[in-house]
C-alpha cells in the first residue's frame, strides 16, 4: 500500500524532475545547512534545517545533511556520521521511508560529491564550488511549496493538536494568575517541546503587553491584575508548523464583548478563505470588519467609508491578515505569482501583507485579524488625522487590556475550508 509519505515523495520527485528539465540540469543537491556559533563562543545557535531539504523526509533533519535528486533514480540521502564522543550518536532513523531512498553515510572529510554529474545545481545555504549556478531554481520550487500534499496537511494537523493542547494549558495558567514565564512553561510542557523546538518564539503577553505585536519577553514576576492573555505560539511535526493565537480574558466586560465579536469575524474570514479568492480582497474585507467593530463598539463614530478613507482601521489593525504556513512559519513564495519568480508586492494600503496570491486548493494559510490599542499609533493618529472620530476617553479604558489577536490555520478548499486550529481545540476539549 502506498503511504501518504510515499505519495508526497512522488509529488516532490515529479516537481524536481520538471525543474531539472526546465533548467537543463542532471542533478540537484539540497543542503540542510551548517551550525553557526555565537561570536567568540563554543555554543551554537539553535539549528533549523533549510525547509527545501526538510520537505523530503518524515523526521527532523540536523545539520550537514544533503539530498541528491537525479532524474530516473531513487533520491539519495547523505547522512552525516559523527566521529566524536562529545555528542549523542546520530543513527539513521529506521522506517519504511528507507524503501524509497539510497542512504549514504558521510564523514565530514568524505568527498561524497565527487561523482556528481557536471550539471548539478545547489539549493540551500553554503553552495559548494562544484555546483552550477541556477538563479531561477529556488523561485521555481518555492512556488509549488504553497500547495500542500496530504502528507504535509496531516503533519500540520498533528502540529495543531500539540499547539492547541499548549494553549489550553496556557489559559489555565493565566486564569490561575501565573506570570508570563510560567504561562509559557505551561504551554511548552503541554505541547511537549522545548523553547528551542518551537516553530517560532512563543509570544506570551499579559495586559498592555498584548498590544506589542511581537512581544519578546516573558516576565518572571506575576502581574497583580492580569486581565488579558494574548498567546501566539505553535508546535511542529517534523518541521511543519502550527501558528496559533488566542486572546483569553478574565472578566466579562466591554473588552470581552470586543473579543467575542472579533472571534466571530475571524471565523467568517476563515469561511471566506476558498480557492479562487484573492488574499488581498480578504485583507480588505478585514479592514471593513475592523471598521464595523470600531463603530459598533463605540470606539469610532465615523461611517465605515470615512474610516477606510482616513485609514482608521489600520491604526487598530496594523499588520496583514495572514500568510502561507508550512515548514517555515512565514512560508516562502507568498508574494510570488508564478514559477518564474514574478512578485506581486503589497501596496501601501497593506504594506505588511505577506500573502498576495490568489488562494488555491490545499494551500495552508493563517487567518489572524487583530484589534490593538497601541499608544504609539493612537498618538500618531491624533496628530495626523483631522476629525478621526475616535472616542479617546473610551480608548483609554481599553488601553490596560492591550489588544486582541485570533489566529487559525486553514487548509483552503473549493468551498468549506478545513480549519486545523478549531478542529484541534475541539478534539482537546
Ligand atoms: N507568529 C507569527 C505570526 O503570527 O505571523
Ligand atoms: Mn502567530
Ligand atoms: Mn501567523
XYZ file of C-alpha atoms and ligand atoms in Angstrom:
436
model
C 0.000 0.000 0.000
C 1.293 3.454 -0.784
C 1.521 5.613 2.257
C 0.861 9.334 2.463
C 4.611 9.793 2.674
C 5.265 7.822 -0.493
C 2.642 9.846 -2.351
C 4.272 13.012 -1.056
C 7.692 11.840 -2.185
C 6.340 11.051 -5.651
C 4.970 14.619 -5.895
C 8.348 16.078 -4.895
C 10.213 13.881 -7.368
C 7.868 15.000 -10.138
C 8.270 18.690 -9.202
C 12.056 18.396 -9.168
C 12.213 16.379 -12.389
C 10.202 19.135 -14.065
C 12.617 21.698 -12.649
C 15.629 19.733 -13.913
C 14.085 19.506 -17.383
C 13.232 23.219 -17.333
C 16.745 24.324 -16.323
C 18.592 21.597 -18.232
C 20.117 20.020 -15.114
C 21.255 16.464 -14.393
C 21.039 16.683 -10.602
C 20.043 18.943 -7.730
C 21.697 18.808 -4.314
C 19.685 20.256 -1.435
C 21.557 21.057 1.775
C 20.266 21.439 5.329
C 22.980 23.951 6.309
C 25.688 24.033 8.931
C 25.558 25.020 12.556
C 26.638 28.570 13.357
C 28.311 29.751 16.551
C 27.745 32.722 18.824
C 30.560 35.216 18.397
C 33.708 34.086 20.212
C 31.845 31.239 21.856
C 31.640 27.467 21.502
C 27.834 27.307 21.681
C 25.801 27.122 18.519
C 22.607 28.965 17.588
C 19.526 26.745 17.567
C 19.533 24.879 14.260
C 16.630 24.529 11.800
C 17.275 22.607 8.604
C 16.589 24.510 5.368
C 12.948 23.868 4.515
C 13.818 22.783 0.970
C 15.560 19.659 2.281
C 13.338 19.057 5.320
C 10.400 18.695 2.936
C 11.861 15.439 1.620
C 11.958 13.386 4.829
C 9.484 12.335 7.521
C 11.724 13.166 10.520
C 13.541 16.257 11.749
C 16.843 16.789 9.970
C 20.050 18.071 11.513
C 22.980 19.979 10.058
C 25.196 18.839 7.189
C 22.562 16.574 5.690
C 22.015 16.524 1.928
C 19.511 15.176 -0.564
C 20.590 14.408 -4.114
C 17.879 14.269 -6.762
C 18.614 12.805 -10.182
C 16.101 12.003 -12.916
C 15.156 8.324 -13.059
C 16.979 7.393 -9.822
C 15.929 6.956 -6.224
C 16.825 10.095 -4.270
C 19.938 9.820 -2.109
C 20.134 10.936 1.494
C 23.672 11.886 2.523
C 23.687 11.386 6.270
C 26.412 12.880 8.480
C 28.356 10.360 10.533
C 29.562 11.835 13.784
C 33.015 10.832 14.784
C 33.105 12.245 18.289
C 32.379 11.188 21.844
C 31.066 14.584 22.960
C 27.606 14.262 21.457
C 24.907 11.606 21.315
C 25.181 9.118 18.428
C 23.301 10.073 15.312
C 21.890 6.894 13.751
C 19.863 6.996 10.526
C 16.185 6.757 11.585
C 14.650 3.389 10.788
C 11.334 3.044 8.970
C 9.534 2.322 5.706
C 10.807 5.543 4.170
C 14.107 3.758 3.527
C 12.469 1.651 0.759
C 12.377 4.743 -1.441
C 15.863 6.042 -0.718
C 19.528 5.358 -1.180
C 21.296 6.259 2.042
C 24.937 7.259 2.001
C 26.818 7.741 5.260
C 29.400 10.513 5.067
C 32.067 11.784 7.403
C 32.873 15.490 7.277
C 36.006 14.796 5.270
C 34.350 12.414 2.753
C 34.137 13.648 -0.853
C 30.605 12.285 -1.439
C 30.015 14.973 -4.099
C 32.975 13.994 -6.272
C 30.890 11.757 -8.593
C 28.004 14.158 -9.195
C 27.184 14.895 -12.845
C 28.596 18.077 -14.383
C 25.253 19.882 -14.488
C 24.430 19.741 -10.778
C 22.699 22.694 -9.147
C 22.584 23.506 -5.461
C 19.736 24.575 -3.203
C 20.288 25.748 0.340
C 22.967 27.562 2.294
C 26.724 27.461 1.617
C 26.716 26.376 -2.044
C 29.655 24.202 -2.953
C 32.007 25.368 -5.670
C 31.304 22.293 -7.820
C 27.645 23.155 -8.333
C 26.445 25.194 -11.324
C 24.688 28.479 -10.528
C 20.982 28.242 -11.342
C 19.324 31.515 -10.441
C 15.682 30.708 -11.126
C 15.647 27.289 -9.468
C 14.734 28.422 -5.974
C 11.770 30.511 -7.145
C 10.652 27.580 -9.328
C 10.475 25.093 -6.453
C 9.280 27.667 -3.879
C 6.199 28.478 -5.917
C 4.922 24.910 -5.746
C 5.517 24.668 -1.974
C 2.420 26.737 -1.242
C 0.130 23.847 -2.197
C 0.491 21.133 0.413
C 0.302 17.371 -0.120
C -1.980 15.209 2.076
C 1.150 14.107 3.996
C 2.038 17.715 4.766
C -1.518 18.551 5.818
C -1.551 15.518 8.118
C 1.696 16.735 9.737
C 0.080 20.132 10.281
C -2.975 18.501 11.890
C -0.634 16.915 14.427
C 1.212 20.209 14.937
C -2.169 21.874 15.512
C -3.217 19.303 18.116
C 0.004 19.838 20.063
C -0.329 23.609 19.762
C -3.942 23.559 20.948
C -3.010 21.429 23.985
C -0.437 24.074 24.844
C -2.963 26.893 24.515
C -5.439 25.143 26.793
C -2.751 24.752 29.459
C -1.715 28.385 28.971
C -5.285 29.556 29.516
C -5.490 27.621 32.776
C -2.172 29.078 33.941
C -3.398 32.588 33.085
C -6.667 32.096 34.980
C -4.641 30.833 37.962
C -2.744 34.158 37.984
C 0.594 32.858 36.707
C 3.393 35.015 35.268
C 4.194 35.211 31.545
C 7.140 32.859 32.074
C 5.009 30.338 33.969
C 2.351 30.508 31.256
C 4.971 29.891 28.597
C 6.366 26.928 30.532
C 2.843 25.505 30.877
C 2.430 25.902 27.105
C 5.729 24.141 26.396
C 5.017 21.278 28.740
C 1.543 20.605 27.359
C 2.714 20.897 23.759
C 5.712 18.644 24.533
C 8.581 20.768 23.315
C 11.495 22.858 24.459
C 11.629 26.571 23.642
C 14.321 25.869 21.026
C 11.975 23.442 19.257
C 9.114 25.918 18.887
C 8.467 26.841 15.258
C 8.881 30.491 16.317
C 9.497 32.039 19.735
C 6.151 31.962 21.505
C 4.594 35.354 22.272
C 3.036 35.478 25.739
C 1.750 38.934 26.665
C -0.357 39.932 29.645
C -2.414 43.154 29.718
C -0.651 46.055 27.908
C 1.916 43.600 26.538
C -0.855 42.193 24.355
C -0.556 45.408 22.325
C 3.045 44.619 21.333
C 2.742 42.611 18.132
C 5.903 40.553 18.613
C 6.306 40.929 22.385
C 9.532 39.065 23.044
C 9.858 38.948 26.841
C 8.435 36.520 29.336
C 8.221 38.406 32.604
C 9.176 36.281 35.616
C 7.062 38.309 38.058
C 3.369 37.628 38.435
C 1.156 40.542 37.451
C -1.133 41.817 40.201
C -4.210 42.011 37.976
C -3.899 40.027 34.778
C -6.922 40.864 32.642
C -5.818 39.680 29.198
C -3.551 36.953 27.884
C -2.515 37.122 24.235
C -0.614 33.974 23.355
C 0.743 33.403 19.856
C 2.533 30.067 19.938
C 2.659 26.873 17.915
C 4.262 23.474 17.656
C 5.685 21.457 14.823
C 5.676 17.953 13.436
C 8.957 17.124 11.688
C 9.235 20.773 10.758
C 5.627 21.526 9.736
C 4.309 24.305 11.927
C 1.130 25.398 13.562
C 0.867 29.146 14.248
C -1.946 29.794 16.699
C -3.056 32.899 18.578
C -5.710 33.147 21.231
C -6.731 36.053 23.429
C -8.087 34.946 26.785
C -9.814 37.301 29.233
C -10.611 37.164 32.923
C -13.663 39.445 33.074
C -16.996 39.691 31.355
C -16.947 43.341 30.265
C -16.709 45.663 27.240
C -13.328 44.221 26.278
C -14.559 40.630 26.345
C -17.502 41.722 24.148
C -14.954 43.033 21.650
C -13.012 39.746 21.824
C -16.199 37.785 21.124
C -17.066 39.910 18.108
C -13.539 39.725 16.681
C -13.692 35.957 17.145
C -16.944 35.789 15.147
C -15.440 37.994 12.454
C -12.316 35.795 12.297
C -14.442 32.692 11.753
C -16.277 34.458 8.932
C -12.930 35.237 7.293
C -11.837 31.598 7.669
C -15.026 30.545 5.869
C -14.205 33.052 3.140
C -10.777 31.513 2.512
C -11.765 29.480 -0.540
C -9.885 28.686 -3.725
C -10.154 31.468 -6.287
C -10.286 34.226 -3.655
C -7.575 36.885 -3.898
C -5.991 37.156 -0.455
C -5.692 40.934 -0.912
C -9.510 41.065 -1.106
C -9.820 39.071 2.107
C -7.469 41.541 3.765
C -9.643 44.406 2.507
C -12.740 42.628 3.935
C -10.883 42.533 7.252
C -10.358 46.298 7.225
C -14.111 46.700 6.669
C -14.762 44.242 9.511
C -12.481 46.147 11.874
C -14.189 49.440 10.944
C -17.539 47.815 11.718
C -16.315 46.658 15.133
C -14.927 50.118 15.906
C -18.282 51.664 15.072
C -20.443 49.036 16.826
C -18.330 49.189 19.993
C -18.456 53.000 20.003
C -14.733 53.377 19.578
C -15.032 55.396 16.364
C -18.129 57.329 15.332
C -17.225 57.687 11.627
C -19.006 55.687 8.941
C -17.232 52.624 7.521
C -16.413 54.555 4.316
C -14.968 57.525 6.217
C -12.901 55.225 8.411
C -11.485 53.443 5.381
C -10.680 56.711 3.684
C -8.870 58.005 6.779
C -7.190 54.630 7.420
C -8.613 54.365 10.917
C -8.814 50.518 10.833
C -5.053 50.371 10.188
C -4.420 52.227 13.471
C -6.007 49.311 15.350
C -5.023 46.535 12.914
C -1.608 47.464 11.534
C -0.478 44.061 10.204
C -1.509 41.721 7.408
C -4.374 39.236 7.616
C -2.128 36.195 7.289
C 0.480 34.251 5.391
C 1.334 30.902 3.902
C 2.203 28.304 6.526
C 4.355 25.212 6.180
C 7.892 24.264 7.070
C 8.523 27.941 7.565
C 6.033 29.807 9.686
C 6.038 32.604 7.153
C 6.310 30.158 4.303
C 8.127 31.018 1.109
C 6.502 32.315 -2.055
C 3.723 34.432 -0.532
C 4.390 37.312 -2.929
C 5.254 35.114 -5.888
C 2.630 34.838 -8.612
C 4.360 32.383 -10.928
C 7.164 29.840 -11.116
C 9.434 32.356 -12.816
C 9.508 34.331 -9.587
C 7.403 37.348 -10.626
C 6.499 39.245 -7.482
C 3.256 40.935 -6.571
C 4.257 43.161 -3.691
C 1.771 44.569 -1.198
C 0.568 48.107 -1.803
C 0.767 50.923 0.732
C -2.769 50.195 1.994
C -1.455 46.915 3.406
C 2.347 47.200 3.427
C 2.870 44.229 5.733
C 0.700 41.762 3.839
C 2.798 38.593 3.442
C 0.434 36.870 1.024
C -0.724 38.481 -2.214
C -1.571 35.324 -4.171
C -4.947 34.028 -5.199
C -5.865 31.114 -2.962
C -5.660 27.591 -4.361
C -6.970 24.315 -3.046
C -4.673 22.793 -0.377
C -2.724 25.946 0.314
C -2.370 26.233 4.082
C -2.657 29.774 5.362
C -3.179 31.674 8.576
C -6.120 33.974 9.213
C -5.138 36.333 12.016
C -7.063 39.570 12.391
C -6.266 41.720 15.401
C -7.505 44.803 17.160
C -4.967 46.504 19.410
C -4.708 49.654 21.479
C -1.146 50.701 20.621
C -0.213 54.033 22.230
C 2.296 54.956 19.508
C -0.225 54.525 16.681
C -3.033 56.266 18.610
C -0.811 59.279 19.274
C 0.203 59.406 15.609
C -3.438 59.277 14.544
C -4.360 62.147 16.853
C -1.590 64.268 15.354
C -2.109 63.333 11.707
C -5.810 62.619 11.191
C -8.230 65.508 11.431
C -11.677 64.558 12.759
C -10.724 60.946 13.392
C -13.980 60.353 15.229
C -12.351 58.175 17.893
C -13.568 58.374 21.470
C -10.236 58.802 23.244
C -11.776 58.531 26.727
C -13.243 55.143 25.812
C -9.970 54.075 24.213
C -8.099 54.960 27.424
C -10.357 52.465 29.214
C -9.270 49.770 26.760
C -5.515 50.536 26.920
C -4.882 48.396 30.041
C -6.196 45.332 28.166
C -3.600 45.662 25.381
C -5.267 44.081 22.408
C -6.690 41.063 20.670
C -5.430 38.673 18.011
C -7.106 35.451 16.987
C -5.231 33.225 14.574
C -6.285 29.981 12.961
C -4.606 27.769 10.374
C -6.777 26.902 7.418
C -6.497 24.414 4.550
C -8.044 26.119 1.526
C -10.727 24.102 -0.250
C -13.113 24.800 -3.097
C -15.935 25.588 -0.715
C -15.768 24.997 3.044
C -12.127 25.159 4.088
C -10.668 22.914 6.810
C -9.877 24.825 9.977
C -6.992 22.888 11.513
C -6.948 25.010 14.654
C -10.646 24.929 15.562
C -10.673 21.178 14.908
C -7.644 20.738 17.149
C -9.226 22.681 20.025
C -12.464 20.728 19.728
C -10.685 17.390 19.867
C -8.887 18.513 23.021
C -11.942 19.569 24.980
N 3.604 34.049 14.954
C 3.913 34.963 13.913
C 2.759 35.224 13.091
O 1.645 35.045 13.510
O 2.855 35.565 11.937
Mn 1.190 33.713 15.053
Mn 0.899 33.971 11.761
